[in-house]
Tab-separated table of C-alpha atoms and ligand atoms in Angstrom:
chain	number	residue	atom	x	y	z
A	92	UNK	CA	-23.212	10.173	12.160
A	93	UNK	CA	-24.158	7.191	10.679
A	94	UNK	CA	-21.784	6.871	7.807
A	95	UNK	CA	-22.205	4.254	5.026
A	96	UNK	CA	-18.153	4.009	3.119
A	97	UNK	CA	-17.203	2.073	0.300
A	98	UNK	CA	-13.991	0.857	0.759
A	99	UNK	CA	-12.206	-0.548	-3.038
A	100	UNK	CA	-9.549	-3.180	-2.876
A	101	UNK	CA	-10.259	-4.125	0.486
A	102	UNK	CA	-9.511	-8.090	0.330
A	103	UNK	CA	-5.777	-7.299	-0.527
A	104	UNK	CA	-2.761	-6.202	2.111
A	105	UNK	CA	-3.663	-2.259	3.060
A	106	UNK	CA	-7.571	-2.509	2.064
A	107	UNK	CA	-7.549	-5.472	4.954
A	108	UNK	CA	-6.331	-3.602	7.247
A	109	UNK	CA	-8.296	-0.747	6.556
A	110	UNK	CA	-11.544	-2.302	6.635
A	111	UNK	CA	-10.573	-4.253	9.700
A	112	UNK	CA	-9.992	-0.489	11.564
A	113	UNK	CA	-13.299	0.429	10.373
A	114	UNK	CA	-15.671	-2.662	11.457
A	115	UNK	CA	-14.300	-3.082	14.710
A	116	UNK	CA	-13.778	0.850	15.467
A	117	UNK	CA	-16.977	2.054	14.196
A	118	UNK	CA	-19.976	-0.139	14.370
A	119	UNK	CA	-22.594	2.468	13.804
A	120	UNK	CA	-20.688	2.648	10.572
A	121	UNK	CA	-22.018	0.612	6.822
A	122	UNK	CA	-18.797	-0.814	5.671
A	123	UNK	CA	-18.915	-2.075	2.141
A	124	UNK	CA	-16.101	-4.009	0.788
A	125	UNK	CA	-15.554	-3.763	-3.076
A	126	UNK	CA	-13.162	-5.782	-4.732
A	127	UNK	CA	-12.466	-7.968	-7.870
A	128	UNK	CA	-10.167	-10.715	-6.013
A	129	UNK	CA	-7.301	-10.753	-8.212
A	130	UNK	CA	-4.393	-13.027	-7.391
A	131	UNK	CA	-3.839	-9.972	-4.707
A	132	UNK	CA	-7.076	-10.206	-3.340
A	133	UNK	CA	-8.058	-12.966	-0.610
A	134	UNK	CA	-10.741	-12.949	1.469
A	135	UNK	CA	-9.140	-15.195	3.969
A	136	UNK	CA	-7.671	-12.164	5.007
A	137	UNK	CA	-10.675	-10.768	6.808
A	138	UNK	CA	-11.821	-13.853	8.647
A	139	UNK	CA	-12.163	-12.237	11.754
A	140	UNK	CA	-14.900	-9.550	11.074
A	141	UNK	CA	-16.927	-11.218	7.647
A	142	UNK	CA	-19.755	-11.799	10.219
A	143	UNK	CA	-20.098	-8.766	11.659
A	144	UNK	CA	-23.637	-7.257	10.879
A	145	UNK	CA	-21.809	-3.506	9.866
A	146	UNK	CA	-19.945	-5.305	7.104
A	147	UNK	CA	-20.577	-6.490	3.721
A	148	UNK	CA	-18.565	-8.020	1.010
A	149	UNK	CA	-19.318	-6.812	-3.168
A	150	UNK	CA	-16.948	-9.258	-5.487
A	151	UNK	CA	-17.008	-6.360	-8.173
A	152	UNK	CA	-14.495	-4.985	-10.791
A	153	UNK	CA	-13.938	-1.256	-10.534
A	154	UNK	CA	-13.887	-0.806	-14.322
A	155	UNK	CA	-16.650	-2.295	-14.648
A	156	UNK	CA	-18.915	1.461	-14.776
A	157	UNK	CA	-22.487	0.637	-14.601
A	158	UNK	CA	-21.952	-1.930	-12.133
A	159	UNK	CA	-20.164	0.391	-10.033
A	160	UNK	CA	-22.680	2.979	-10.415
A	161	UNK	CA	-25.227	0.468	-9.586
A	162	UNK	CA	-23.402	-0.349	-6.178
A	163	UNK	CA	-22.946	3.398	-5.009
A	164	UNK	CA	-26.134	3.955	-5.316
A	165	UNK	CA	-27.827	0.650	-3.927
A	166	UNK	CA	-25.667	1.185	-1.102
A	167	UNK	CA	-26.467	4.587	-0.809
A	168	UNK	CA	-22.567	5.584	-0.003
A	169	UNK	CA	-21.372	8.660	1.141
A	170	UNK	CA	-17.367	7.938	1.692
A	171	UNK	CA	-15.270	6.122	-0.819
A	172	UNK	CA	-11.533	4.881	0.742
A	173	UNK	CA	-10.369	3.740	-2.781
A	174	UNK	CA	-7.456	1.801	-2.479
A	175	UNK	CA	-7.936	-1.193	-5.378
A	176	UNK	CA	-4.826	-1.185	-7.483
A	177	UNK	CA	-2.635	-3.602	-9.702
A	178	UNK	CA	-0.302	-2.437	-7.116
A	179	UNK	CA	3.224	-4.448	-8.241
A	180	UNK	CA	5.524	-2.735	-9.990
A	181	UNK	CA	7.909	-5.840	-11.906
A	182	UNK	CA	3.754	-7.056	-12.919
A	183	UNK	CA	3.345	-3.469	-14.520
A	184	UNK	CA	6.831	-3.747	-16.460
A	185	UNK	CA	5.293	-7.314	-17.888
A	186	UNK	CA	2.055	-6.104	-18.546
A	187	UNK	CA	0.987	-2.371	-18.285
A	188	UNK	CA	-2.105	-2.864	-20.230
A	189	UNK	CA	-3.919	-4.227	-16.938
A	190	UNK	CA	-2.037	-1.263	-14.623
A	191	UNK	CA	-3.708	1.501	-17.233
A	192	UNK	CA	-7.550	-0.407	-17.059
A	193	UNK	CA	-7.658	-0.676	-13.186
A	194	UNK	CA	-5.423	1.995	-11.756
A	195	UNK	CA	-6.542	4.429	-14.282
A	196	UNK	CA	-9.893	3.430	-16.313
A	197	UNK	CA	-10.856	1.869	-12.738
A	198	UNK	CA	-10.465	4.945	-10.830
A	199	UNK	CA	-12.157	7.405	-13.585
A	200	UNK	CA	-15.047	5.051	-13.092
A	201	UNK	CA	-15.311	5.362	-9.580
A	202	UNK	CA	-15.013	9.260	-9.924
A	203	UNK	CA	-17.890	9.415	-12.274
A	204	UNK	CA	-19.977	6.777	-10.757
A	205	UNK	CA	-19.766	8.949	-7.183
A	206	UNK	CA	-20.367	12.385	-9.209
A	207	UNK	CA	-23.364	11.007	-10.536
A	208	UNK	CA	-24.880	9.387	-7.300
A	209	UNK	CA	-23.801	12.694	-5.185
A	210	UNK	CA	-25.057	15.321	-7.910
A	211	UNK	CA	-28.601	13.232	-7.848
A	212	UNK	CA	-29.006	13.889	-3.833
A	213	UNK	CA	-30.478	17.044	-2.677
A	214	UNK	CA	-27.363	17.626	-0.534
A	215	UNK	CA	-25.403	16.914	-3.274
A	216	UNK	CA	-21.615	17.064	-2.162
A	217	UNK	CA	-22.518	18.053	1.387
A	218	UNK	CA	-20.728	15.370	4.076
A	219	UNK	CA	-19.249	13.554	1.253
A	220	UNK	CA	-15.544	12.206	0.715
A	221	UNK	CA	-13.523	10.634	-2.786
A	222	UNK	CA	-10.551	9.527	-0.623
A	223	UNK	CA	-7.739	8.531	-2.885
A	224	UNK	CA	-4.894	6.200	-1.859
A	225	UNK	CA	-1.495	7.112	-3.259
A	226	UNK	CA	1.946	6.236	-3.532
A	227	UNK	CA	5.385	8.053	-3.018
A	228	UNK	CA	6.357	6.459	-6.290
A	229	UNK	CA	4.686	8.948	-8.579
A	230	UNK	CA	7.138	11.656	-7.359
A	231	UNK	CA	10.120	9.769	-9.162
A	232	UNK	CA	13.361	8.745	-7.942
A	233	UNK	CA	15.737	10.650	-5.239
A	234	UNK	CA	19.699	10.699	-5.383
A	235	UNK	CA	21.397	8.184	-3.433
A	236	UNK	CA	23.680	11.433	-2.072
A	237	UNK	CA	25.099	9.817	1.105
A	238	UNK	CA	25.529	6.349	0.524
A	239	UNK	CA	26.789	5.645	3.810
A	240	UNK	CA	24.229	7.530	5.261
A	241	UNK	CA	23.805	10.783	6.862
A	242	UNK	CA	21.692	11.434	10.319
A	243	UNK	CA	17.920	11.613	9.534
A	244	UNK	CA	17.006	15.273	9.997
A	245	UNK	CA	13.779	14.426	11.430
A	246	UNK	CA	13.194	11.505	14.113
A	247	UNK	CA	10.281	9.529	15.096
A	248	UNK	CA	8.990	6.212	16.744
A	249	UNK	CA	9.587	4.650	13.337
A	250	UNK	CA	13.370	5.674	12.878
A	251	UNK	CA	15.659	2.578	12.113
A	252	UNK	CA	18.069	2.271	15.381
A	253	UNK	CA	20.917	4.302	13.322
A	254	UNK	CA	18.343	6.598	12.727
A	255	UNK	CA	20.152	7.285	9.147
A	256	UNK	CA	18.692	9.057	5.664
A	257	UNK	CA	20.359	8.547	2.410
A	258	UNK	CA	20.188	11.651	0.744
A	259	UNK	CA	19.599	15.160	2.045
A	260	UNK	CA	16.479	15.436	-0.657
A	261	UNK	CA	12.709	14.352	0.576
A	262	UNK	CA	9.402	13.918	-1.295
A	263	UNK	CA	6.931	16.807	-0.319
A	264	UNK	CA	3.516	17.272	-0.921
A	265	UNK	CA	4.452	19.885	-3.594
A	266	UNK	CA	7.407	17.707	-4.951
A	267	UNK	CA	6.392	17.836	-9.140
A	268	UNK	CA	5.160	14.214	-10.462
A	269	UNK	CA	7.919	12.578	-12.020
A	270	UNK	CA	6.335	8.904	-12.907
A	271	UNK	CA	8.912	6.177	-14.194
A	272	UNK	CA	7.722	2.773	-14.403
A	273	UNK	CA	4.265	1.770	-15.644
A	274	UNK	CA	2.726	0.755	-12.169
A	275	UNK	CA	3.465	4.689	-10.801
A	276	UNK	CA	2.583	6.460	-14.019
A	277	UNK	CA	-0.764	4.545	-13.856
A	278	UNK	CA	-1.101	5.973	-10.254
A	279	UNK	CA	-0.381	9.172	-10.954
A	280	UNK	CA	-2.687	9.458	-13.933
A	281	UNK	CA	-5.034	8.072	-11.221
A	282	UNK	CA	-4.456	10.769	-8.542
A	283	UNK	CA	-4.416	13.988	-11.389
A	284	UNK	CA	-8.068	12.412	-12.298
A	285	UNK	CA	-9.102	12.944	-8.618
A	286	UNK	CA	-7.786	16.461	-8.677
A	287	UNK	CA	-9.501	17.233	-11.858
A	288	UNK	CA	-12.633	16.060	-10.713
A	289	UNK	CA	-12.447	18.428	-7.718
A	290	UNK	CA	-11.214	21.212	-9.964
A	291	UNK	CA	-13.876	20.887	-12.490
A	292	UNK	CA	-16.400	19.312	-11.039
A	293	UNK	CA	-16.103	19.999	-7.160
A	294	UNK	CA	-15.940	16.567	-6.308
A	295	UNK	CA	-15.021	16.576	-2.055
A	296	UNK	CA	-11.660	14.806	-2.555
A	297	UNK	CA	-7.921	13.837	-0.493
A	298	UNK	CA	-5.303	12.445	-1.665
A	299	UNK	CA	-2.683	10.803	-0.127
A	300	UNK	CA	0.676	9.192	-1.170
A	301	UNK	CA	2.796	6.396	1.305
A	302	UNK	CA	6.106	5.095	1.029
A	303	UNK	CA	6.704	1.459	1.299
A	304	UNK	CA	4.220	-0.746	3.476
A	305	UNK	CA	5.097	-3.842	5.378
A	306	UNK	CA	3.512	-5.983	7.759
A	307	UNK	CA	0.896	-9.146	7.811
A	308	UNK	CA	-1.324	-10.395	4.584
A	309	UNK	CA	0.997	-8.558	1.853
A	310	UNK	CA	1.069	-10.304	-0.982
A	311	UNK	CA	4.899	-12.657	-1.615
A	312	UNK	CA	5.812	-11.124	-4.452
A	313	UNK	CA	7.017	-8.267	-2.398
A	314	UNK	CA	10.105	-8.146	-1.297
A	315	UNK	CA	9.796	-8.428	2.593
A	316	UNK	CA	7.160	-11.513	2.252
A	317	UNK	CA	9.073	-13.294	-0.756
A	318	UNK	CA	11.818	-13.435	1.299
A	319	UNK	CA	10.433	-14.260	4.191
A	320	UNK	CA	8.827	-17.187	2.556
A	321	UNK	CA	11.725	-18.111	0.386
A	322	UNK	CA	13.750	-18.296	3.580
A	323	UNK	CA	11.328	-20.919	5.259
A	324	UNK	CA	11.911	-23.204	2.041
A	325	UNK	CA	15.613	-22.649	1.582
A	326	UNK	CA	15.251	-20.897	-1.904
A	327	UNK	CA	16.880	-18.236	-3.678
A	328	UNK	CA	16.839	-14.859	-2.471
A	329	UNK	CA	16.781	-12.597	-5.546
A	330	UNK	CA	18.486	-9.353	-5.142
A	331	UNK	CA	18.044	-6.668	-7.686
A	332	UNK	CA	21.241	-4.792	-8.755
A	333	UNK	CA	23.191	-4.350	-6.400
A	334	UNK	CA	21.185	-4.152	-3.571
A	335	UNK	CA	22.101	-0.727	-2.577
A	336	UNK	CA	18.189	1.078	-3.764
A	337	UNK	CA	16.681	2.726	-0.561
A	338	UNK	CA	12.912	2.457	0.438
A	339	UNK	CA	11.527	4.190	3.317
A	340	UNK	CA	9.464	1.458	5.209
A	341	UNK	CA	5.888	1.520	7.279
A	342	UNK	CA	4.076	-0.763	9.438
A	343	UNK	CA	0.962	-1.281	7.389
A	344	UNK	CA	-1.411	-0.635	10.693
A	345	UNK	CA	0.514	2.643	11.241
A	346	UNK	CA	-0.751	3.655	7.762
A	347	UNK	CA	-4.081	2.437	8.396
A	348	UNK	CA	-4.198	4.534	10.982
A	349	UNK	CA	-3.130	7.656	9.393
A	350	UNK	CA	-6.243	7.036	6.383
A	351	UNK	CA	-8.696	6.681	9.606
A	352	UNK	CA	-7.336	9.943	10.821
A	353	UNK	CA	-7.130	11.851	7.119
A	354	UNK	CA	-10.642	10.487	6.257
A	355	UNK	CA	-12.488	11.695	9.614
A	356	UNK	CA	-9.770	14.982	9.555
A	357	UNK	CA	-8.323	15.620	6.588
A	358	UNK	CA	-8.977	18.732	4.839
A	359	UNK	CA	-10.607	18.573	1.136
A	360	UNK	CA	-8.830	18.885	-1.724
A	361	UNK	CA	-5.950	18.636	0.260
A	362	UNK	CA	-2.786	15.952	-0.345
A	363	UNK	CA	-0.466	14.463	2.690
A	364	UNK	CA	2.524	12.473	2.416
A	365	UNK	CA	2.689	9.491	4.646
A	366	UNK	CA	5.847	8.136	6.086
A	367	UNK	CA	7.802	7.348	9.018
A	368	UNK	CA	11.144	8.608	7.912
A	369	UNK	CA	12.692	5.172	7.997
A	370	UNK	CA	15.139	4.771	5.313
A	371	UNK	CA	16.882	1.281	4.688
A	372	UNK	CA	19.016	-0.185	1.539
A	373	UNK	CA	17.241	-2.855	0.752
A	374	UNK	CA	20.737	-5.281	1.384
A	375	UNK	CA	20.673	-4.012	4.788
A	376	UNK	CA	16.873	-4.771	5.432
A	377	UNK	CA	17.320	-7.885	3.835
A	378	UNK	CA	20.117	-8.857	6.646
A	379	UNK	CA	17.418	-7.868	9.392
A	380	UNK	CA	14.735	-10.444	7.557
A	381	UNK	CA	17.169	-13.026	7.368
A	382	UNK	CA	18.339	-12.518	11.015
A	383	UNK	CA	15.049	-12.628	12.279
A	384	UNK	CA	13.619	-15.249	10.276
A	385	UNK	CA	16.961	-17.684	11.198
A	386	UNK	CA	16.679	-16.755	15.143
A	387	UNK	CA	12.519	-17.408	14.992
A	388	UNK	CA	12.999	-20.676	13.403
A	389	UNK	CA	16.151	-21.642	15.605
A	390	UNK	CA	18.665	-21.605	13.011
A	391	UNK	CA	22.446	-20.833	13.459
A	392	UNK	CA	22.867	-16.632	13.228
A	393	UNK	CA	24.081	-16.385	9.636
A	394	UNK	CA	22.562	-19.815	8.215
A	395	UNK	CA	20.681	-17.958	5.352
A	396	UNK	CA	22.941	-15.404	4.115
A	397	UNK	CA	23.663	-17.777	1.545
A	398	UNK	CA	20.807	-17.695	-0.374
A	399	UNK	CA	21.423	-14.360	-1.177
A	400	UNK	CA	21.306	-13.953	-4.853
A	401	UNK	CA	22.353	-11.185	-6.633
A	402	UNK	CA	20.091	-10.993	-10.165
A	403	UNK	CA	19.781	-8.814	-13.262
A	404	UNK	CA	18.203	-5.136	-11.876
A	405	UNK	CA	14.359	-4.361	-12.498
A	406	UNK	CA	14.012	-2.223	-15.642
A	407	UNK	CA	14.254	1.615	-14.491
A	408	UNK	CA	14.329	0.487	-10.713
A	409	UNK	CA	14.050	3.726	-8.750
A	410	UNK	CA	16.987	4.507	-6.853
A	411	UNK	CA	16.001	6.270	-3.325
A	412	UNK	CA	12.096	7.172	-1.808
A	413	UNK	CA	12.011	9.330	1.371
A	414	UNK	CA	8.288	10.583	3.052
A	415	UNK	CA	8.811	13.924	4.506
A	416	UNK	CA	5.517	13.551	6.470
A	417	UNK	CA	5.522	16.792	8.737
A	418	UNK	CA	2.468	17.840	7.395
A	419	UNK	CA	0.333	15.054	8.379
A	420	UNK	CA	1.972	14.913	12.243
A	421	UNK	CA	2.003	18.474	12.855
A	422	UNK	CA	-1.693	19.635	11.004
A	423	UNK	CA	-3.388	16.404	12.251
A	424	UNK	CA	-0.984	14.854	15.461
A	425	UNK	CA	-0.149	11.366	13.183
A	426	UNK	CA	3.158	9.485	14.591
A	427	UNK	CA	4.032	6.110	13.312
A	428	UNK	CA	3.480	3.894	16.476
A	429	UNK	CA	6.516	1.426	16.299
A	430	UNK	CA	9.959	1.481	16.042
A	431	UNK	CA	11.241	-0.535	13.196
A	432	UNK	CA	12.735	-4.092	14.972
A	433	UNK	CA	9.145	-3.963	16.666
A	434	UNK	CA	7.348	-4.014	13.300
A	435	UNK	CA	9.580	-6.507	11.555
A	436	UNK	CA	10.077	-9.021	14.492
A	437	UNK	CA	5.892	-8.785	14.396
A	438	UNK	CA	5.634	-8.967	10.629
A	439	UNK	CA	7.849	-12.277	10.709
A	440	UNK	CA	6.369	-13.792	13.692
A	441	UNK	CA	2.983	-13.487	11.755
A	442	UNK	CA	4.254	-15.074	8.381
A	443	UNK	CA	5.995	-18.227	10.456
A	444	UNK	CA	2.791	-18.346	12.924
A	445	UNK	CA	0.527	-18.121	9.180
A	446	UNK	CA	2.461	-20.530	7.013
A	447	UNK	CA	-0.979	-21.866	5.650
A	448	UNK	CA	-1.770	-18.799	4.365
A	449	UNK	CA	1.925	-18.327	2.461
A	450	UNK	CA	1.460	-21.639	1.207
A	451	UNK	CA	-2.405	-21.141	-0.312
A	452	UNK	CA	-1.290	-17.938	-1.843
A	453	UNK	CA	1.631	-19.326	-3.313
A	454	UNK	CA	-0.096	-21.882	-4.832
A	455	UNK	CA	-1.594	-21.505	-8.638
A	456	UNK	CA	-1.308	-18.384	-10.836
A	457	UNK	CA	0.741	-16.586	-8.751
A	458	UNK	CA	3.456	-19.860	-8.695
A	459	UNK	CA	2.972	-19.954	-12.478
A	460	UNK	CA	4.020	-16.563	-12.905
A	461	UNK	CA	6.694	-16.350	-10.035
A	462	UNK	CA	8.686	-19.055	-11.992
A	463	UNK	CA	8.136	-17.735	-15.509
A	464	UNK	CA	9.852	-14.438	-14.454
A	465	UNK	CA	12.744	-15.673	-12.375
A	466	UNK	CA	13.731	-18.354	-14.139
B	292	NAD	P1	-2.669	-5.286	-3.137
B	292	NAD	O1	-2.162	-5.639	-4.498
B	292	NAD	O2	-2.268	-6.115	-1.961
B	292	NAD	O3	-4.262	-5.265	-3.146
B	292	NAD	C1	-4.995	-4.694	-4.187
B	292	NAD	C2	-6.446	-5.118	-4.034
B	292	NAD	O4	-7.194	-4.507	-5.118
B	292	NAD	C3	-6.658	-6.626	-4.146
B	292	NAD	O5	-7.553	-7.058	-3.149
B	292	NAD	C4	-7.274	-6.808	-5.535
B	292	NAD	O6	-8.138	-7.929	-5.631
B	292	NAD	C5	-8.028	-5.498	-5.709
B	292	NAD	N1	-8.220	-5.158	-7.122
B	292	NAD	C6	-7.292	-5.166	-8.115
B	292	NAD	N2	-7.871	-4.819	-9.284
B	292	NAD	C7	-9.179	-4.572	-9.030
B	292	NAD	C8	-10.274	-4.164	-9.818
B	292	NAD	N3	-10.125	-3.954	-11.135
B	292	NAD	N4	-11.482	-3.979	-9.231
B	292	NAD	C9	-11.633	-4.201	-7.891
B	292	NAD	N5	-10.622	-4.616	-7.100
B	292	NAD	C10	-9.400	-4.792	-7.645
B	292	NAD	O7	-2.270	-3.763	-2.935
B	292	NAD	P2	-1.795	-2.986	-1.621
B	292	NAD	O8	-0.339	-3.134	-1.472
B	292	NAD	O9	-2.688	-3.320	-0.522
B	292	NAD	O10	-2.069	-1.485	-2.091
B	292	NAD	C11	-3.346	-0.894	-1.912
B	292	NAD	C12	-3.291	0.534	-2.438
B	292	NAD	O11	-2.297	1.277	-1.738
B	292	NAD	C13	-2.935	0.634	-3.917
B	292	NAD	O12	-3.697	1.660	-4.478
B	292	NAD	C14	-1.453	0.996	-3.908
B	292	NAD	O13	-1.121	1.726	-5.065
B	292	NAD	C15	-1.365	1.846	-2.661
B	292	NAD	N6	-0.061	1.853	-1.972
B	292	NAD	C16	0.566	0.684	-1.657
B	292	NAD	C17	1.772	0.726	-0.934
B	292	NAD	C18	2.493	-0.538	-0.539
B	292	NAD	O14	3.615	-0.461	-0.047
B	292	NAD	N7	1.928	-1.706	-0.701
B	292	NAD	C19	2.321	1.955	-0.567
B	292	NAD	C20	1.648	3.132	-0.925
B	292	NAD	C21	0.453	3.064	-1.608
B	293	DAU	O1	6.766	3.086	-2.348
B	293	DAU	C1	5.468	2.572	-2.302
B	293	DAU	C2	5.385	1.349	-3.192
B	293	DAU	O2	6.085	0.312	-2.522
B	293	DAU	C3	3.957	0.920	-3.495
B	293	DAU	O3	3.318	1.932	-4.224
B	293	DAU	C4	3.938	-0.391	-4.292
B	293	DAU	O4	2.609	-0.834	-4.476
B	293	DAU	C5	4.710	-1.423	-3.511
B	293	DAU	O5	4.785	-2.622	-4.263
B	293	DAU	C6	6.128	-0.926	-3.190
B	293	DAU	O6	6.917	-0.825	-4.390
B	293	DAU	P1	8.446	-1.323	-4.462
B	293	DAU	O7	8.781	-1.609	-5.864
B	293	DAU	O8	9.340	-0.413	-3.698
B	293	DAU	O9	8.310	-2.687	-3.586
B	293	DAU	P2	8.903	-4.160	-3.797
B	293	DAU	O10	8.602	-4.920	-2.559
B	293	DAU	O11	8.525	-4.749	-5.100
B	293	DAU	O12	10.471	-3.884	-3.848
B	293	DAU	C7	11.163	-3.235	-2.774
B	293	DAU	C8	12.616	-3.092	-3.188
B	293	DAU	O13	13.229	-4.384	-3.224
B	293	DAU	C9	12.807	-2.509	-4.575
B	293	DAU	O14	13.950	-1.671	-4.580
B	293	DAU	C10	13.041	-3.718	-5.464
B	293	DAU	C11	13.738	-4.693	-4.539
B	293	DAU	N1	13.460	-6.127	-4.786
B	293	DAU	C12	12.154	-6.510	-4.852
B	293	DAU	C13	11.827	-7.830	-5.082
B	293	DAU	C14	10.389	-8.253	-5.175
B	293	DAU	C15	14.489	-7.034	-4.901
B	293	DAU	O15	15.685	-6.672	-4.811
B	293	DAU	N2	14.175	-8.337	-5.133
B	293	DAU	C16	12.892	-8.788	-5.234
B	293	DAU	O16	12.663	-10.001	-5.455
């Protein structure tokens, strides 16, 4: 079937590789890129496929309602991937304002836009999909139980090579919403607005909610990337706290992957949890960065642990997130495809082999704001 999907946010890190999936896997596809091109958002990142003829680009702003409805229906679109966000969460602790227009107001305006475009059809809802992407962070914070860790109950391809968890406790698809800073309580306003719309108003929806991405084109204001980058210049490496907060980590293609999957598979009004039950401090994956980054660029082992600086904590930084994700591999066969070291030794090869590409992004607003806040 000829489908024609609107994909939001699709210049920034996930969106990219999304819509990269989508041209090159399914041609007889319509592929329509919406995005605004915040600071987050950079075209550069889809060099490879802006000629191909099943792609198009739309520099739009998803609050922005009559221009959205406008687009929907000009394009005549019968999928919506939505993943446009303000999607940093020491930003939203500056400046929730902007978190509550796009990740909120944005997302109520795509809702309505595609309820009024599908109601006007004949078919109506028939074949059509409001495909929400989510975050792990709207469940709240989990205890930090086993600090030293304890054996992962679960394993996959993903597992770090200890294969350790650091609690016994793991978000589910029916864990309640427990929202703390103003980047997840944005998203999770966002996600009970999709829900709504399917309760009240039928609205073919799936929502989905991922722990920690990493990988190629995210943004260096995230911790992996910063570091990466502040490695290659000798900087500071600011560590929050102690160090000792757990995030469970995911090759950014592996979740791609998974949305392909859950878009083509997923059942309606349904919600899946996507992880790869990969649980690191982040002091220990900050050792791995450094170790990688020193032995790609021919430094002595060790030459960058001293730039490891230990700052004031982020306001109401969440302690522990771990993806229990056996829904989504046993109702619809997902596996993340790497193990860990794979991911990370390609994730750093790609920043060193793309230093152009740190440097333009770190250039301008972004550098303004970087030094205001660290300072
Ligand atoms: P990102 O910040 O790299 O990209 C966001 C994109 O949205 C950018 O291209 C930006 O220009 C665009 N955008 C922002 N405001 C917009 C607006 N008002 N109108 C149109 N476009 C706008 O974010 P990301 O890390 O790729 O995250 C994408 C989605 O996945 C977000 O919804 C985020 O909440 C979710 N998510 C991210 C992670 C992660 O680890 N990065 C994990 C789980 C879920
Ligand atoms: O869990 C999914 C979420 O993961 C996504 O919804 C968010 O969009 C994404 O940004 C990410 O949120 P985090 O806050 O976990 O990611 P971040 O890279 O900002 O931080 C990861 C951890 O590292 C966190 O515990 C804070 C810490 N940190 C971060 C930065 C930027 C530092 O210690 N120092 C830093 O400079």
């Amino acid at each position: 079937m000829k489908r024609k999907i609107l994909i939001t946010g699709g210049a920034g890190f996930i969106g990219s590789h999304v819509v990269r999936l989508f041209v090159n896997k399914y041609p007889e596809y319509n592929i329509v890129n919406l995005d605004k091109l915040t600071y987050a958002g950079n075209l550069a990142n889809l060099k490879d496929i802006e000629d191909k003829s099943n792609y198009t680009f739309v520099k739009a702003d998803i609050a922005d309602f009559d221009c959205i409805r406008r687009i929907i229906s000009e394009y005549q679109i019968d999928g919506i991937i939505h993943l446009a966000a303000e999607s940093h969460v020491d930003r939203s602790i500056k400046d929730p304002f902007t978190f509550a227009r796009t990740n909120v107001m944005g997302t109520l305006s795509l809702l309505q836009a595609a309820k009024e475009y599908w109601e006007s059809l004949p078919e109506k809802y028939t074949g059509k999909l409001f495909y929400h992407i989510s975050t792990d962070e709207v469940y709240g914070a989990l205890e930090l139980t086993h600090p030293k860790g304890v054996p992962a109950p679960f394993t996959t391809k993903a597992s770090s090579k200890d294969d350790m968890a650091y609690g016994t406790e793991f978000f589910l698809e029916t864990t309640k919403y427990n929202p703390h800073s103003p980047y997840s309580a944005s998203k999770a306003s966002s996600d009970h607005f999709v829900r709504a719309y399917h309760d009240t108003y039928g609205m073919p929806s799936i929502v989905t909610n991922c722990s920690n991405n990493y990988g190629p084109y995210q943004f260096p204001e995230k911790l992996i990337p910063l570091f990466i980058n502040n490695i290659r210049h000798g900087k500071p490496l600011p560590v929050y706290g102690k160090g000792e907060n757990v995030r469970d980590w995911l090759f950014v293609e592996d979740h791609a992957r998974a949305i392909d999957l859950i878009f083509h598979r997923g059942e309606i009004a349904e919600t899946y949890n996507i992880g790869g039950f990969n649980e690191w401090k982040n002091i220990d994956i900050i050792k791995v960065v450094i170790n990688t980054v020193d032995r790609l660029l021919g430094n002595s082992p060790g030459h960058s642990y001293g730039l490891i600086t230990y700052v004031a904590d982020r306001l109401g930084h969440d302690m522990r997130y771990a993806i229990d994700s056996r829904k989504l591999q046993s109702e619809l066969g997902w596996e993340p495809s790497l193990q860990f070291e794979e991911g990370i030794e390609k994730t750093v090869r790609w920043y060193l082999d793309n230093q152009d590409w740190l440097d333009n992004v770190t250039s301008g607003e972004y550098r303004q704001y970087y030094e205001g806040m660290y300072k």
